[in-house]
mmCIF file of C-alpha atoms (C1' of nucleotides) in Angstrom:
data_model
loop_
_atom_site.group_PDB
_atom_site.id
_atom_site.type_symbol
_atom_site.label_atom_id
_atom_site.label_comp_id
_atom_site.label_asym_id
_atom_site.label_seq_id
_atom_site.Cartn_x
_atom_site.Cartn_y
_atom_site.Cartn_z
ATOM 1 C CA UNK A 1 -7.572 -34.748 -18.350
ATOM 2 C CA UNK A 2 -10.812 -34.383 -20.149
ATOM 3 C CA UNK A 3 -13.398 -31.159 -19.369
ATOM 4 C CA UNK A 4 -16.221 -31.349 -19.910
ATOM 5 C CA UNK A 5 -18.064 -29.473 -21.863
ATOM 6 C CA UNK A 6 -20.093 -27.097 -17.955
ATOM 7 C CA UNK A 7 -15.935 -27.423 -16.066
ATOM 8 C CA UNK A 8 -14.994 -25.573 -19.826
ATOM 9 C CA UNK A 9 -18.057 -22.707 -20.060
ATOM 10 C CA UNK A 10 -16.399 -22.227 -15.867
ATOM 11 C CA UNK A 11 -13.246 -21.269 -16.931
ATOM 12 C CA UNK A 12 -14.446 -18.910 -19.382
ATOM 13 C CA UNK A 13 -15.932 -16.702 -16.816
ATOM 14 C CA UNK A 14 -13.578 -17.172 -14.618
ATOM 15 C CA UNK A 15 -11.203 -15.752 -17.026
ATOM 16 C CA UNK A 16 -13.583 -13.149 -18.268
ATOM 17 C CA UNK A 17 -13.223 -11.528 -14.731
ATOM 18 C CA UNK A 18 -9.900 -12.002 -14.353
ATOM 19 C CA UNK A 19 -9.471 -10.418 -17.218
ATOM 20 C CA UNK A 20 -11.479 -7.516 -16.376
ATOM 21 C CA UNK A 21 -9.072 -7.651 -12.659
ATOM 22 C CA UNK A 22 -5.832 -7.074 -14.040
ATOM 23 C CA UNK A 23 -7.026 -4.949 -16.815
ATOM 24 C CA UNK A 24 -8.928 -2.604 -13.951
ATOM 25 C CA UNK A 25 -6.065 -3.007 -12.054
ATOM 26 C CA UNK A 26 -3.225 -1.780 -15.066
ATOM 27 C CA UNK A 27 -5.260 1.359 -15.508
ATOM 28 C CA UNK A 28 -5.955 2.545 -11.923
ATOM 29 C CA UNK A 29 -4.759 0.360 -9.298
ATOM 30 C CA UNK A 30 -6.310 -1.216 -6.088
ATOM 31 C CA UNK A 31 -8.736 1.478 -6.259
ATOM 32 C CA UNK A 32 -10.521 0.632 -8.910
ATOM 33 C CA UNK A 33 -10.342 -2.946 -8.611
ATOM 34 C CA UNK A 34 -14.449 -2.999 -7.733
ATOM 35 C CA UNK A 35 -16.025 -6.425 -7.294
ATOM 36 C CA UNK A 36 -19.096 -4.669 -7.835
ATOM 37 C CA UNK A 37 -17.074 -2.657 -10.526
ATOM 38 C CA UNK A 38 -16.464 -5.990 -11.896
ATOM 39 C CA UNK A 39 -19.634 -7.213 -11.303
ATOM 40 C CA UNK A 40 -21.696 -4.611 -13.587
ATOM 41 C CA UNK A 41 -18.709 -4.682 -15.672
ATOM 42 C CA UNK A 42 -19.694 -8.301 -17.052
ATOM 43 C CA UNK A 43 -23.284 -7.342 -16.392
ATOM 44 C CA UNK A 44 -23.879 -9.701 -13.712
ATOM 45 C CA UNK A 45 -25.227 -9.338 -10.213
ATOM 46 C CA UNK A 46 -23.376 -7.421 -7.830
ATOM 47 C CA UNK A 47 -22.014 -10.422 -5.340
ATOM 48 C CA UNK A 48 -22.275 -12.969 -8.732
ATOM 49 C CA UNK A 49 -18.629 -12.560 -8.789
ATOM 50 C CA UNK A 50 -18.247 -14.081 -5.294
ATOM 51 C CA UNK A 51 -19.082 -17.395 -6.825
ATOM 52 C CA UNK A 52 -15.688 -17.720 -8.121
ATOM 53 C CA UNK A 53 -13.330 -15.968 -5.847
ATOM 54 C CA UNK A 54 -14.032 -15.977 -2.064
ATOM 55 C CA UNK A 55 -12.060 -12.702 -1.402
ATOM 56 C CA UNK A 56 -11.468 -10.008 -2.933
ATOM 57 C CA UNK A 57 -8.016 -10.782 -2.108
ATOM 58 C CA UNK A 58 -7.982 -14.165 -4.406
ATOM 59 C CA UNK A 59 -9.103 -12.633 -6.372
ATOM 60 C CA UNK A 60 -5.710 -10.153 -6.492
ATOM 61 C CA UNK A 61 -4.243 -13.429 -7.055
ATOM 62 C CA UNK A 62 -5.478 -14.255 -9.782
ATOM 63 C CA UNK A 63 -4.494 -11.402 -11.476
ATOM 64 C CA UNK A 64 -1.848 -10.104 -10.400
ATOM 65 C CA UNK A 65 -0.420 -14.028 -11.610
ATOM 66 C CA UNK A 66 -1.746 -13.228 -14.395
ATOM 67 C CA UNK A 67 -0.198 -10.650 -15.064
ATOM 68 C CA UNK A 68 3.348 -11.938 -13.924
ATOM 69 C CA UNK A 69 3.131 -14.913 -16.042
ATOM 70 C CA UNK A 70 2.578 -12.466 -19.237
ATOM 71 C CA UNK A 71 5.927 -10.789 -18.729
ATOM 72 C CA UNK A 72 7.766 -14.550 -17.350
ATOM 73 C CA UNK A 73 7.223 -16.300 -20.375
ATOM 74 C CA UNK A 74 8.632 -13.610 -22.631
ATOM 75 C CA UNK A 75 11.914 -13.286 -20.634
ATOM 76 C CA UNK A 76 14.870 -14.041 -22.091
ATOM 77 C CA UNK A 77 16.238 -17.477 -21.325
ATOM 78 C CA UNK A 78 20.122 -16.777 -21.867
ATOM 79 C CA UNK A 79 23.069 -13.798 -22.662
ATOM 80 C CA UNK A 80 25.323 -12.673 -20.012
ATOM 81 C CA UNK A 81 23.270 -12.968 -16.346
ATOM 82 C CA UNK A 82 23.153 -8.954 -15.773
ATOM 83 C CA UNK A 83 21.507 -8.315 -18.754
ATOM 84 C CA UNK A 84 19.064 -10.381 -18.463
ATOM 85 C CA UNK A 85 18.667 -9.293 -15.792
ATOM 86 C CA UNK A 86 18.658 -5.094 -16.614
ATOM 87 C CA UNK A 87 15.307 -6.797 -18.473
ATOM 88 C CA UNK A 88 13.532 -8.339 -15.267
ATOM 89 C CA UNK A 89 14.388 -4.982 -13.690
ATOM 90 C CA UNK A 90 13.195 -3.434 -16.868
ATOM 91 C CA UNK A 91 9.590 -5.071 -16.223
ATOM 92 C CA UNK A 92 9.557 -4.588 -12.859
ATOM 93 C CA UNK A 93 9.993 -1.197 -12.717
ATOM 94 C CA UNK A 94 6.540 -0.501 -15.296
ATOM 95 C CA UNK A 95 4.580 -2.763 -12.425
ATOM 96 C CA UNK A 96 6.974 -0.987 -8.972
ATOM 97 C CA UNK A 97 3.747 0.552 -7.801
ATOM 98 C CA UNK A 98 1.781 -2.442 -8.073
ATOM 99 C CA UNK A 99 4.157 -4.857 -6.388
ATOM 100 C CA UNK A 100 3.605 -1.900 -4.091
ATOM 101 C CA UNK A 101 0.051 -1.780 -2.921
ATOM 102 C CA UNK A 102 0.350 -6.439 -3.235
ATOM 103 C CA UNK A 103 3.632 -5.577 0.034
ATOM 104 C CA UNK A 104 1.112 -2.856 1.854
ATOM 105 C CA UNK A 105 -2.145 -5.238 1.432
ATOM 106 C CA UNK A 106 0.339 -8.854 2.532
ATOM 107 C CA UNK A 107 0.350 -6.912 6.161
ATOM 108 C CA UNK A 108 -3.124 -7.839 6.048
ATOM 109 C CA UNK A 109 -4.141 -11.106 3.930
ATOM 110 C CA UNK A 110 -2.717 -14.166 4.413
ATOM 111 C CA UNK A 111 -3.537 -15.318 0.950
ATOM 112 C CA UNK A 112 -1.132 -12.194 -0.599
ATOM 113 C CA UNK A 113 1.360 -12.366 1.984
ATOM 114 C CA UNK A 114 1.474 -16.530 1.357
ATOM 115 C CA UNK A 115 1.169 -15.479 -2.423
ATOM 116 C CA UNK A 116 4.324 -12.822 -2.018
ATOM 117 C CA UNK A 117 6.396 -15.394 -0.569
ATOM 118 C CA UNK A 118 5.934 -18.440 -3.238
ATOM 119 C CA UNK A 119 6.599 -15.409 -6.079
ATOM 120 C CA UNK A 120 9.929 -13.301 -4.250
ATOM 121 C CA UNK A 121 11.154 -17.365 -3.638
ATOM 122 C CA UNK A 122 10.616 -17.797 -7.422
ATOM 123 C CA UNK A 123 13.217 -15.562 -8.552
ATOM 124 C CA UNK A 124 15.938 -15.712 -5.924
ATOM 125 C CA UNK A 125 16.161 -19.317 -7.273
ATOM 126 C CA UNK A 126 16.318 -17.900 -10.994
ATOM 127 C CA UNK A 127 18.750 -16.289 -9.763
ATOM 128 C CA UNK A 128 20.857 -18.652 -8.094
ATOM 129 C CA UNK A 129 20.246 -20.625 -10.991
ATOM 130 C CA UNK A 130 21.975 -17.634 -12.835
ATOM 131 C CA UNK A 131 24.604 -16.787 -10.030
ATOM 132 C CA UNK A 132 25.510 -20.485 -10.776
ATOM 133 C CA UNK A 133 29.024 -20.851 -8.772
ATOM 134 C CA UNK A 134 30.656 -17.591 -9.310
ATOM 135 C CA UNK A 135 29.993 -16.838 -6.774
ATOM 136 C CA UNK A 136 30.989 -17.788 -3.210
ATOM 137 C CA UNK A 137 28.180 -16.755 -0.593
ATOM 138 C CA UNK A 138 26.035 -17.273 -3.155
ATOM 139 C CA UNK A 139 23.326 -16.416 -0.194
ATOM 140 C CA UNK A 140 23.755 -13.329 0.890
ATOM 141 C CA UNK A 141 25.040 -12.081 -2.469
ATOM 142 C CA UNK A 142 21.274 -13.057 -3.720
ATOM 143 C CA UNK A 143 20.125 -11.668 -0.942
ATOM 144 C CA UNK A 144 21.836 -8.182 -1.899
ATOM 145 C CA UNK A 145 20.835 -8.074 -5.304
ATOM 146 C CA UNK A 146 17.567 -8.950 -4.132
ATOM 147 C CA UNK A 147 17.482 -5.563 -2.378
ATOM 148 C CA UNK A 148 19.690 -3.766 -4.385
ATOM 149 C CA UNK A 149 17.162 -4.363 -7.223
ATOM 150 C CA UNK A 150 14.223 -3.823 -4.597
ATOM 151 C CA UNK A 151 15.586 -1.011 -3.527
ATOM 152 C CA UNK A 152 16.269 0.871 -7.237
ATOM 153 C CA UNK A 153 12.386 0.175 -7.327
ATOM 154 C CA UNK A 154 11.529 2.165 -5.230
ATOM 155 C CA UNK A 155 13.084 5.347 -6.028
ATOM 156 C CA UNK A 156 11.490 4.862 -9.780
ATOM 157 C CA UNK A 157 14.649 6.533 -11.639
ATOM 158 C CA UNK A 158 15.052 7.366 -15.489
ATOM 159 C CA UNK A 159 16.158 4.166 -17.163
ATOM 160 C CA UNK A 160 19.577 5.239 -18.099
ATOM 161 C CA UNK A 161 20.452 6.056 -14.078
ATOM 162 C CA UNK A 162 18.657 2.683 -13.141
ATOM 163 C CA UNK A 163 20.200 0.160 -15.874
ATOM 164 C CA UNK A 164 23.779 2.307 -14.510
ATOM 165 C CA UNK A 165 22.453 1.359 -10.965
ATOM 166 C CA UNK A 166 21.874 -2.276 -11.374
ATOM 167 C CA UNK A 167 24.928 -2.706 -13.241
ATOM 168 C CA UNK A 168 27.082 -1.255 -11.188
ATOM 169 C CA UNK A 169 25.380 -3.521 -8.218
ATOM 170 C CA UNK A 170 26.050 -6.432 -9.960
ATOM 171 C CA UNK A 171 30.240 -5.313 -10.824
ATOM 172 C CA UNK A 172 30.393 -4.527 -7.339
ATOM 173 C CA UNK A 173 28.496 -7.651 -5.666
ATOM 174 C CA UNK A 174 28.397 -10.023 -7.654
ATOM 175 C CA UNK A 175 31.380 -10.004 -10.247
ATOM 176 C CA UNK A 176 33.731 -6.899 -7.571
ATOM 177 C CA UNK B 1 5.381 34.501 17.767
ATOM 178 C CA UNK B 2 3.173 35.408 21.552
ATOM 179 C CA UNK B 3 -0.211 32.509 20.713
ATOM 180 C CA UNK B 4 -2.944 33.834 22.329
ATOM 181 C CA UNK B 5 -5.457 31.911 24.224
ATOM 182 C CA UNK B 6 -7.691 30.535 21.351
ATOM 183 C CA UNK B 7 -4.684 29.881 18.829
ATOM 184 C CA UNK B 8 -3.643 26.886 22.153
ATOM 185 C CA UNK B 9 -7.281 25.668 22.370
ATOM 186 C CA UNK B 10 -6.330 24.953 18.634
ATOM 187 C CA UNK B 11 -2.935 23.429 18.715
ATOM 188 C CA UNK B 12 -4.622 21.228 21.627
ATOM 189 C CA UNK B 13 -7.236 20.443 19.433
ATOM 190 C CA UNK B 14 -5.018 19.228 16.553
ATOM 191 C CA UNK B 15 -2.647 17.520 18.635
ATOM 192 C CA UNK B 16 -5.396 15.390 20.464
ATOM 193 C CA UNK B 17 -7.052 14.226 16.933
ATOM 194 C CA UNK B 18 -2.840 13.759 15.148
ATOM 195 C CA UNK B 19 -2.677 11.494 19.068
ATOM 196 C CA UNK B 20 -5.083 9.852 18.136
ATOM 197 C CA UNK B 21 -4.619 9.058 14.429
ATOM 198 C CA UNK B 22 -0.309 8.010 14.844
ATOM 199 C CA UNK B 23 -1.861 5.336 18.299
ATOM 200 C CA UNK B 24 -4.251 4.388 15.087
ATOM 201 C CA UNK B 25 -2.178 4.000 12.835
ATOM 202 C CA UNK B 26 0.788 1.959 14.825
ATOM 203 C CA UNK B 27 -1.069 -0.255 16.451
ATOM 204 C CA UNK B 28 -3.723 -1.723 13.175
ATOM 205 C CA UNK B 29 -2.922 0.505 10.463
ATOM 206 C CA UNK B 30 -3.900 2.478 7.354
ATOM 207 C CA UNK B 31 -7.300 0.917 7.284
ATOM 208 C CA UNK B 32 -8.016 1.602 10.980
ATOM 209 C CA UNK B 33 -7.006 5.115 10.855
ATOM 210 C CA UNK B 34 -10.508 6.153 10.078
ATOM 211 C CA UNK B 35 -11.655 9.545 10.185
ATOM 212 C CA UNK B 36 -15.716 8.595 11.122
ATOM 213 C CA UNK B 37 -13.106 6.874 14.071
ATOM 214 C CA UNK B 38 -11.172 9.215 15.535
ATOM 215 C CA UNK B 39 -13.782 11.905 15.553
ATOM 216 C CA UNK B 40 -16.508 8.265 17.695
ATOM 217 C CA UNK B 41 -12.901 7.786 19.506
ATOM 218 C CA UNK B 42 -13.241 11.943 20.465
ATOM 219 C CA UNK B 43 -16.636 12.023 21.300
ATOM 220 C CA UNK B 44 -17.706 15.071 18.305
ATOM 221 C CA UNK B 45 -19.433 14.469 15.104
ATOM 222 C CA UNK B 46 -17.859 12.119 13.012
ATOM 223 C CA UNK B 47 -17.160 14.884 10.206
ATOM 224 C CA UNK B 48 -15.327 17.467 12.979
ATOM 225 C CA UNK B 49 -12.289 15.953 12.230
ATOM 226 C CA UNK B 50 -12.780 18.277 8.134
ATOM 227 C CA UNK B 51 -12.367 21.431 10.552
ATOM 228 C CA UNK B 52 -9.177 20.997 11.277
ATOM 229 C CA UNK B 53 -7.942 18.552 8.521
ATOM 230 C CA UNK B 54 -9.156 19.386 4.135
ATOM 231 C CA UNK B 55 -8.861 15.268 3.794
ATOM 232 C CA UNK B 56 -8.211 12.373 5.269
ATOM 233 C CA UNK B 57 -4.490 12.081 3.633
ATOM 234 C CA UNK B 58 -3.117 16.293 5.189
ATOM 235 C CA UNK B 59 -4.238 14.040 8.440
ATOM 236 C CA UNK B 60 -2.002 10.199 7.272
ATOM 237 C CA UNK B 61 0.890 13.234 6.667
ATOM 238 C CA UNK B 62 0.369 14.679 10.839
ATOM 239 C CA UNK B 63 -0.194 11.429 12.020
ATOM 240 C CA UNK B 64 3.589 10.276 9.849
ATOM 241 C CA UNK B 65 5.740 12.948 11.460
ATOM 242 C CA UNK B 66 5.001 13.403 14.078
ATOM 243 C CA UNK B 67 5.675 9.762 14.660
ATOM 244 C CA UNK B 68 9.353 10.442 12.563
ATOM 245 C CA UNK B 69 9.903 13.673 14.473
ATOM 246 C CA UNK B 70 9.721 11.137 17.688
ATOM 247 C CA UNK B 71 12.078 8.851 16.117
ATOM 248 C CA UNK B 72 14.080 11.502 14.953
ATOM 249 C CA UNK B 73 14.576 13.493 17.575
ATOM 250 C CA UNK B 74 17.000 10.999 19.382
ATOM 251 C CA UNK B 75 18.430 9.075 16.959
ATOM 252 C CA UNK B 76 23.072 9.349 17.764
ATOM 253 C CA UNK B 77 24.762 11.874 16.760
ATOM 254 C CA UNK B 78 28.317 10.618 16.524
ATOM 255 C CA UNK B 79 30.581 7.654 15.645
ATOM 256 C CA UNK B 80 30.122 6.295 13.895
ATOM 257 C CA UNK B 81 28.503 6.783 10.286
ATOM 258 C CA UNK B 82 27.666 2.178 9.771
ATOM 259 C CA UNK B 83 26.799 2.435 13.098
ATOM 260 C CA UNK B 84 24.184 5.534 12.829
ATOM 261 C CA UNK B 85 23.763 4.023 9.652
ATOM 262 C CA UNK B 86 21.969 0.187 11.386
ATOM 263 C CA UNK B 87 20.594 2.422 13.785
ATOM 264 C CA UNK B 88 18.459 4.147 11.511
ATOM 265 C CA UNK B 89 18.094 0.596 9.546
ATOM 266 C CA UNK B 90 16.319 -0.762 12.948
ATOM 267 C CA UNK B 91 14.711 2.158 13.909
ATOM 268 C CA UNK B 92 12.955 1.889 10.580
ATOM 269 C CA UNK B 93 12.764 -1.855 10.241
ATOM 270 C CA UNK B 94 10.400 -1.549 13.116
ATOM 271 C CA UNK B 95 7.685 1.324 10.807
ATOM 272 C CA UNK B 96 8.107 -0.634 7.199
ATOM 273 C CA UNK B 97 3.914 -1.171 7.820
ATOM 274 C CA UNK B 98 3.631 1.549 7.335
ATOM 275 C CA UNK B 99 6.395 3.165 4.835
ATOM 276 C CA UNK B 100 4.650 0.504 2.588
ATOM 277 C CA UNK B 101 1.688 1.875 3.206
ATOM 278 C CA UNK B 102 3.187 5.318 2.054
ATOM 279 C CA UNK B 103 4.254 4.212 -0.343
ATOM 280 C CA UNK B 104 1.322 3.215 -1.393
ATOM 281 C CA UNK B 105 -0.241 5.760 -1.237
ATOM 282 C CA UNK B 106 2.062 8.398 -2.977
ATOM 283 C CA UNK B 107 0.865 6.366 -5.474
ATOM 284 C CA UNK B 108 -2.949 8.020 -5.729
ATOM 285 C CA UNK B 109 -2.637 11.708 -3.454
ATOM 286 C CA UNK B 110 0.376 13.734 -3.981
ATOM 287 C CA UNK B 111 -0.119 15.324 -0.660
ATOM 288 C CA UNK B 112 1.117 12.202 0.538
ATOM 289 C CA UNK B 113 3.787 12.029 -1.998
ATOM 290 C CA UNK B 114 5.143 15.994 -1.549
ATOM 291 C CA UNK B 115 5.550 14.792 2.315
ATOM 292 C CA UNK B 116 8.002 11.422 0.794
ATOM 293 C CA UNK B 117 9.794 13.354 -1.409
ATOM 294 C CA UNK B 118 10.527 16.011 1.510
ATOM 295 C CA UNK B 119 11.894 13.084 4.026
ATOM 296 C CA UNK B 120 13.706 11.288 1.311
ATOM 297 C CA UNK B 121 15.708 14.345 0.984
ATOM 298 C CA UNK B 122 16.212 14.911 4.386
ATOM 299 C CA UNK B 123 18.201 11.271 4.132
ATOM 300 C CA UNK B 124 20.027 11.371 1.426
ATOM 301 C CA UNK B 125 21.150 14.743 3.337
ATOM 302 C CA UNK B 126 22.014 13.275 6.368
ATOM 303 C CA UNK B 127 24.182 10.520 4.478
ATOM 304 C CA UNK B 128 25.824 13.112 2.374
ATOM 305 C CA UNK B 129 26.715 14.984 5.431
ATOM 306 C CA UNK B 130 28.033 11.596 7.423
ATOM 307 C CA UNK B 131 29.785 10.549 4.388
ATOM 308 C CA UNK B 132 31.904 14.074 3.872
ATOM 309 C CA UNK B 133 34.571 13.635 1.235
ATOM 310 C CA UNK B 134 35.156 9.954 2.835
ATOM 311 C CA UNK B 135 34.436 8.994 -0.984
ATOM 312 C CA UNK B 136 34.199 10.611 -4.279
ATOM 313 C CA UNK B 137 31.269 9.500 -6.407
ATOM 314 C CA UNK B 138 29.063 10.621 -3.306
ATOM 315 C CA UNK B 139 26.071 10.912 -5.733
ATOM 316 C CA UNK B 140 25.980 7.242 -6.898
ATOM 317 C CA UNK B 141 27.174 6.304 -3.644
ATOM 318 C CA UNK B 142 24.259 7.520 -1.370
ATOM 319 C CA UNK B 143 21.620 6.944 -4.252
ATOM 320 C CA UNK B 144 23.419 2.695 -3.823
ATOM 321 C CA UNK B 145 22.727 2.889 0.040
ATOM 322 C CA UNK B 146 19.761 4.135 0.869
ATOM 323 C CA UNK B 147 18.566 1.601 -2.608
ATOM 324 C CA UNK B 148 19.983 -1.045 -1.043
ATOM 325 C CA UNK B 149 19.113 -0.167 2.850
ATOM 326 C CA UNK B 150 15.816 -0.650 1.518
ATOM 327 C CA UNK B 151 15.354 -3.062 -0.142
ATOM 328 C CA UNK B 152 16.704 -4.234 2.874
ATOM 329 C CA UNK B 153 13.987 -3.056 4.810
ATOM 330 C CA UNK B 154 11.815 -4.237 2.650
ATOM 331 C CA UNK B 155 13.044 -8.476 2.872
ATOM 332 C CA UNK B 156 12.261 -8.311 6.843
ATOM 333 C CA UNK B 157 15.446 -10.191 8.098
ATOM 334 C CA UNK B 158 15.603 -10.708 10.513
ATOM 335 C CA UNK B 159 18.400 -8.289 13.149
ATOM 336 C CA UNK B 160 20.959 -10.230 13.057
ATOM 337 C CA UNK B 161 20.813 -10.849 10.227
ATOM 338 C CA UNK B 162 20.054 -7.461 8.437
ATOM 339 C CA UNK B 163 22.490 -6.203 10.781
ATOM 340 C CA UNK B 164 24.924 -8.681 8.645
ATOM 341 C CA UNK B 165 23.803 -6.996 5.628
ATOM 342 C CA UNK B 166 23.906 -3.026 6.106
ATOM 343 C CA UNK B 167 27.508 -4.213 7.848
ATOM 344 C CA UNK B 168 28.222 -5.545 4.916
ATOM 345 C CA UNK B 169 27.004 -3.661 1.964
ATOM 346 C CA UNK B 170 28.403 -0.358 4.291
ATOM 347 C CA UNK B 171 31.844 -2.494 3.377
ATOM 348 C CA UNK B 172 31.444 -3.156 -0.430
ATOM 349 C CA UNK B 173 29.901 0.168 -1.022
ATOM 350 C CA UNK B 174 31.597 2.778 0.831
ATOM 351 C CA UNK B 175 34.126 1.794 2.025
ATOM 352 C CA UNK B 176 35.661 -1.384 0.180
ATOM 353 C "C1'" DA C 1 -14.490 30.163 13.933
ATOM 354 C "C1'" DC C 2 -16.067 24.998 15.211
ATOM 355 C "C1'" DC C 3 -19.047 22.208 15.194
ATOM 356 C "C1'" DT C 4 -23.339 18.481 13.998
ATOM 357 C "C1'" DG C 5 -26.769 16.695 11.262
ATOM 358 C "C1'" DA C 6 -28.474 14.606 7.273
ATOM 359 C "C1'" DA C 7 -27.524 12.741 3.539
ATOM 360 C "C1'" DC C 8 -24.663 10.943 -0.401
ATOM 361 C "C1'" DA C 9 -21.548 7.569 -3.099
ATOM 362 C "C1'" DC C 10 -19.000 3.868 -3.506
ATOM 363 C "C1'" DC C 11 -17.603 -0.128 -0.637
ATOM 364 C "C1'" DG C 12 -16.974 -5.469 0.591
ATOM 365 C "C1'" DT C 13 -19.027 -9.177 2.280
ATOM 366 C "C1'" DT C 14 -23.405 -12.538 3.295
ATOM 367 C "C1'" DC C 15 -27.223 -14.969 2.648
ATOM 368 C "C1'" DA C 16 -31.528 -16.751 1.665
ATOM 369 C "C1'" DA C 17 -34.170 -17.722 -2.658
ATOM 370 C "C1'" DG C 18 -34.551 -19.473 -6.815
ATOM 371 C "C1'" DT C 19 -33.623 -22.035 -11.393
ATOM 372 C "C1'" DA D 1 -24.105 -25.402 -9.476
ATOM 373 C "C1'" DC D 2 -25.035 -20.588 -10.566
ATOM 374 C "C1'" DC D 3 -26.742 -16.649 -9.993
ATOM 375 C "C1'" DT D 4 -29.807 -12.800 -8.390
ATOM 376 C "C1'" DG D 5 -31.953 -9.844 -4.472
ATOM 377 C "C1'" DA D 6 -32.248 -7.427 -0.410
ATOM 378 C "C1'" DA D 7 -29.488 -6.181 3.142
ATOM 379 C "C1'" DC D 8 -25.299 -4.750 6.745
ATOM 380 C "C1'" DA D 9 -21.570 -2.345 8.626
ATOM 381 C "C1'" DC D 10 -18.821 0.711 8.038
ATOM 382 C "C1'" DC D 11 -16.443 4.359 4.670
ATOM 383 C "C1'" DG D 12 -14.920 9.745 3.429
ATOM 384 C "C1'" DT D 13 -16.963 13.815 2.610
ATOM 385 C "C1'" DT D 14 -19.844 17.201 1.512
ATOM 386 C "C1'" DC D 15 -22.969 21.120 2.358
ATOM 387 C "C1'" DA D 16 -26.064 23.641 5.153
ATOM 388 C "C1'" DA D 17 -27.402 25.535 9.690
ATOM 389 C "C1'" DG D 18 -27.025 26.743 14.232
ATOM 390 C "C1'" DT D 19 -23.228 28.426 18.045
#
DNA sequence: ACCTGAACACCGTTCAAGT
DNA sequence: ACCTGAACACCGTTCAAGT
């Protein structure tokens, strides 16, 4: 699809807003993600952002999506499955506060809830694909593996202990 | 300690505030827990609550604590450990949105973070006590069991599936 | 000791109006 | 199509003042 000049302008403006949102989210969390604040930062009227994003929730989703895509693009495509799981868990640990916020907001916003489901399903599919036919009851195993990883992330342990527990879980749940 | 009449009055007022807070928290979550709203509900000035609770976070902690104590008082004291774990997980599932909010708020409030640590430590101790000497590496096993339960709670599964996964985890992680 | 009245700074969001 | 100006309702919190 060929893009018109105005379309490119629009994309740039949206990108500028999402960029500001992403930076604020990573710096100070959800409470730093202020629609009014971003508008001030970009030097426009405080309600200008609403032309591009109908609610703050939509902007939140766009910002989180940008963050997750960056990670997804850098993820290792080969190597032992358990190593790749550890890699992903490491990245997610850095984003843990943000993920907790998303979980919390999902209870109040269908937009965020839908996005969260989408992301989780992607993760599940990747994991099912990676485990392949190495395991009997794929669904339960994946469910438990995701669950234990989420639980470990919640603990916010030191990296050595976290890695050890992930490997130990993998051993006991998958190749045990 | 003998209590004076004024002390009893004070306790009643505090109880009324905490009760309103608890009800709001269970009904509509954190965003329904409005200091101003509670004051209106009790028919006092909108800042009157601040005499008893220095910040909204303190009130939040008091309300959550009241909720958790109710559960704690009803918990089964005997029976197979795995059954008791299932019972607690069932109760916590009902409170899951609240727990997620607490987790989220803990990143912004040291008061809430401290309370959360306190609760978690209590859980850990109860579990260590319950598992007793049935297991070799108690610390890791408890850590993994708590982690997998947290992860399962996060999934918000149907009760049958949740119970099945908890039992399955217990089997594989503890008595496996 | 306990509470009120009034204010402050900040929000997300809406709407009519301009270009 | 895109943005501004001005407003609305709501917040947590502070502070001086009253009883």
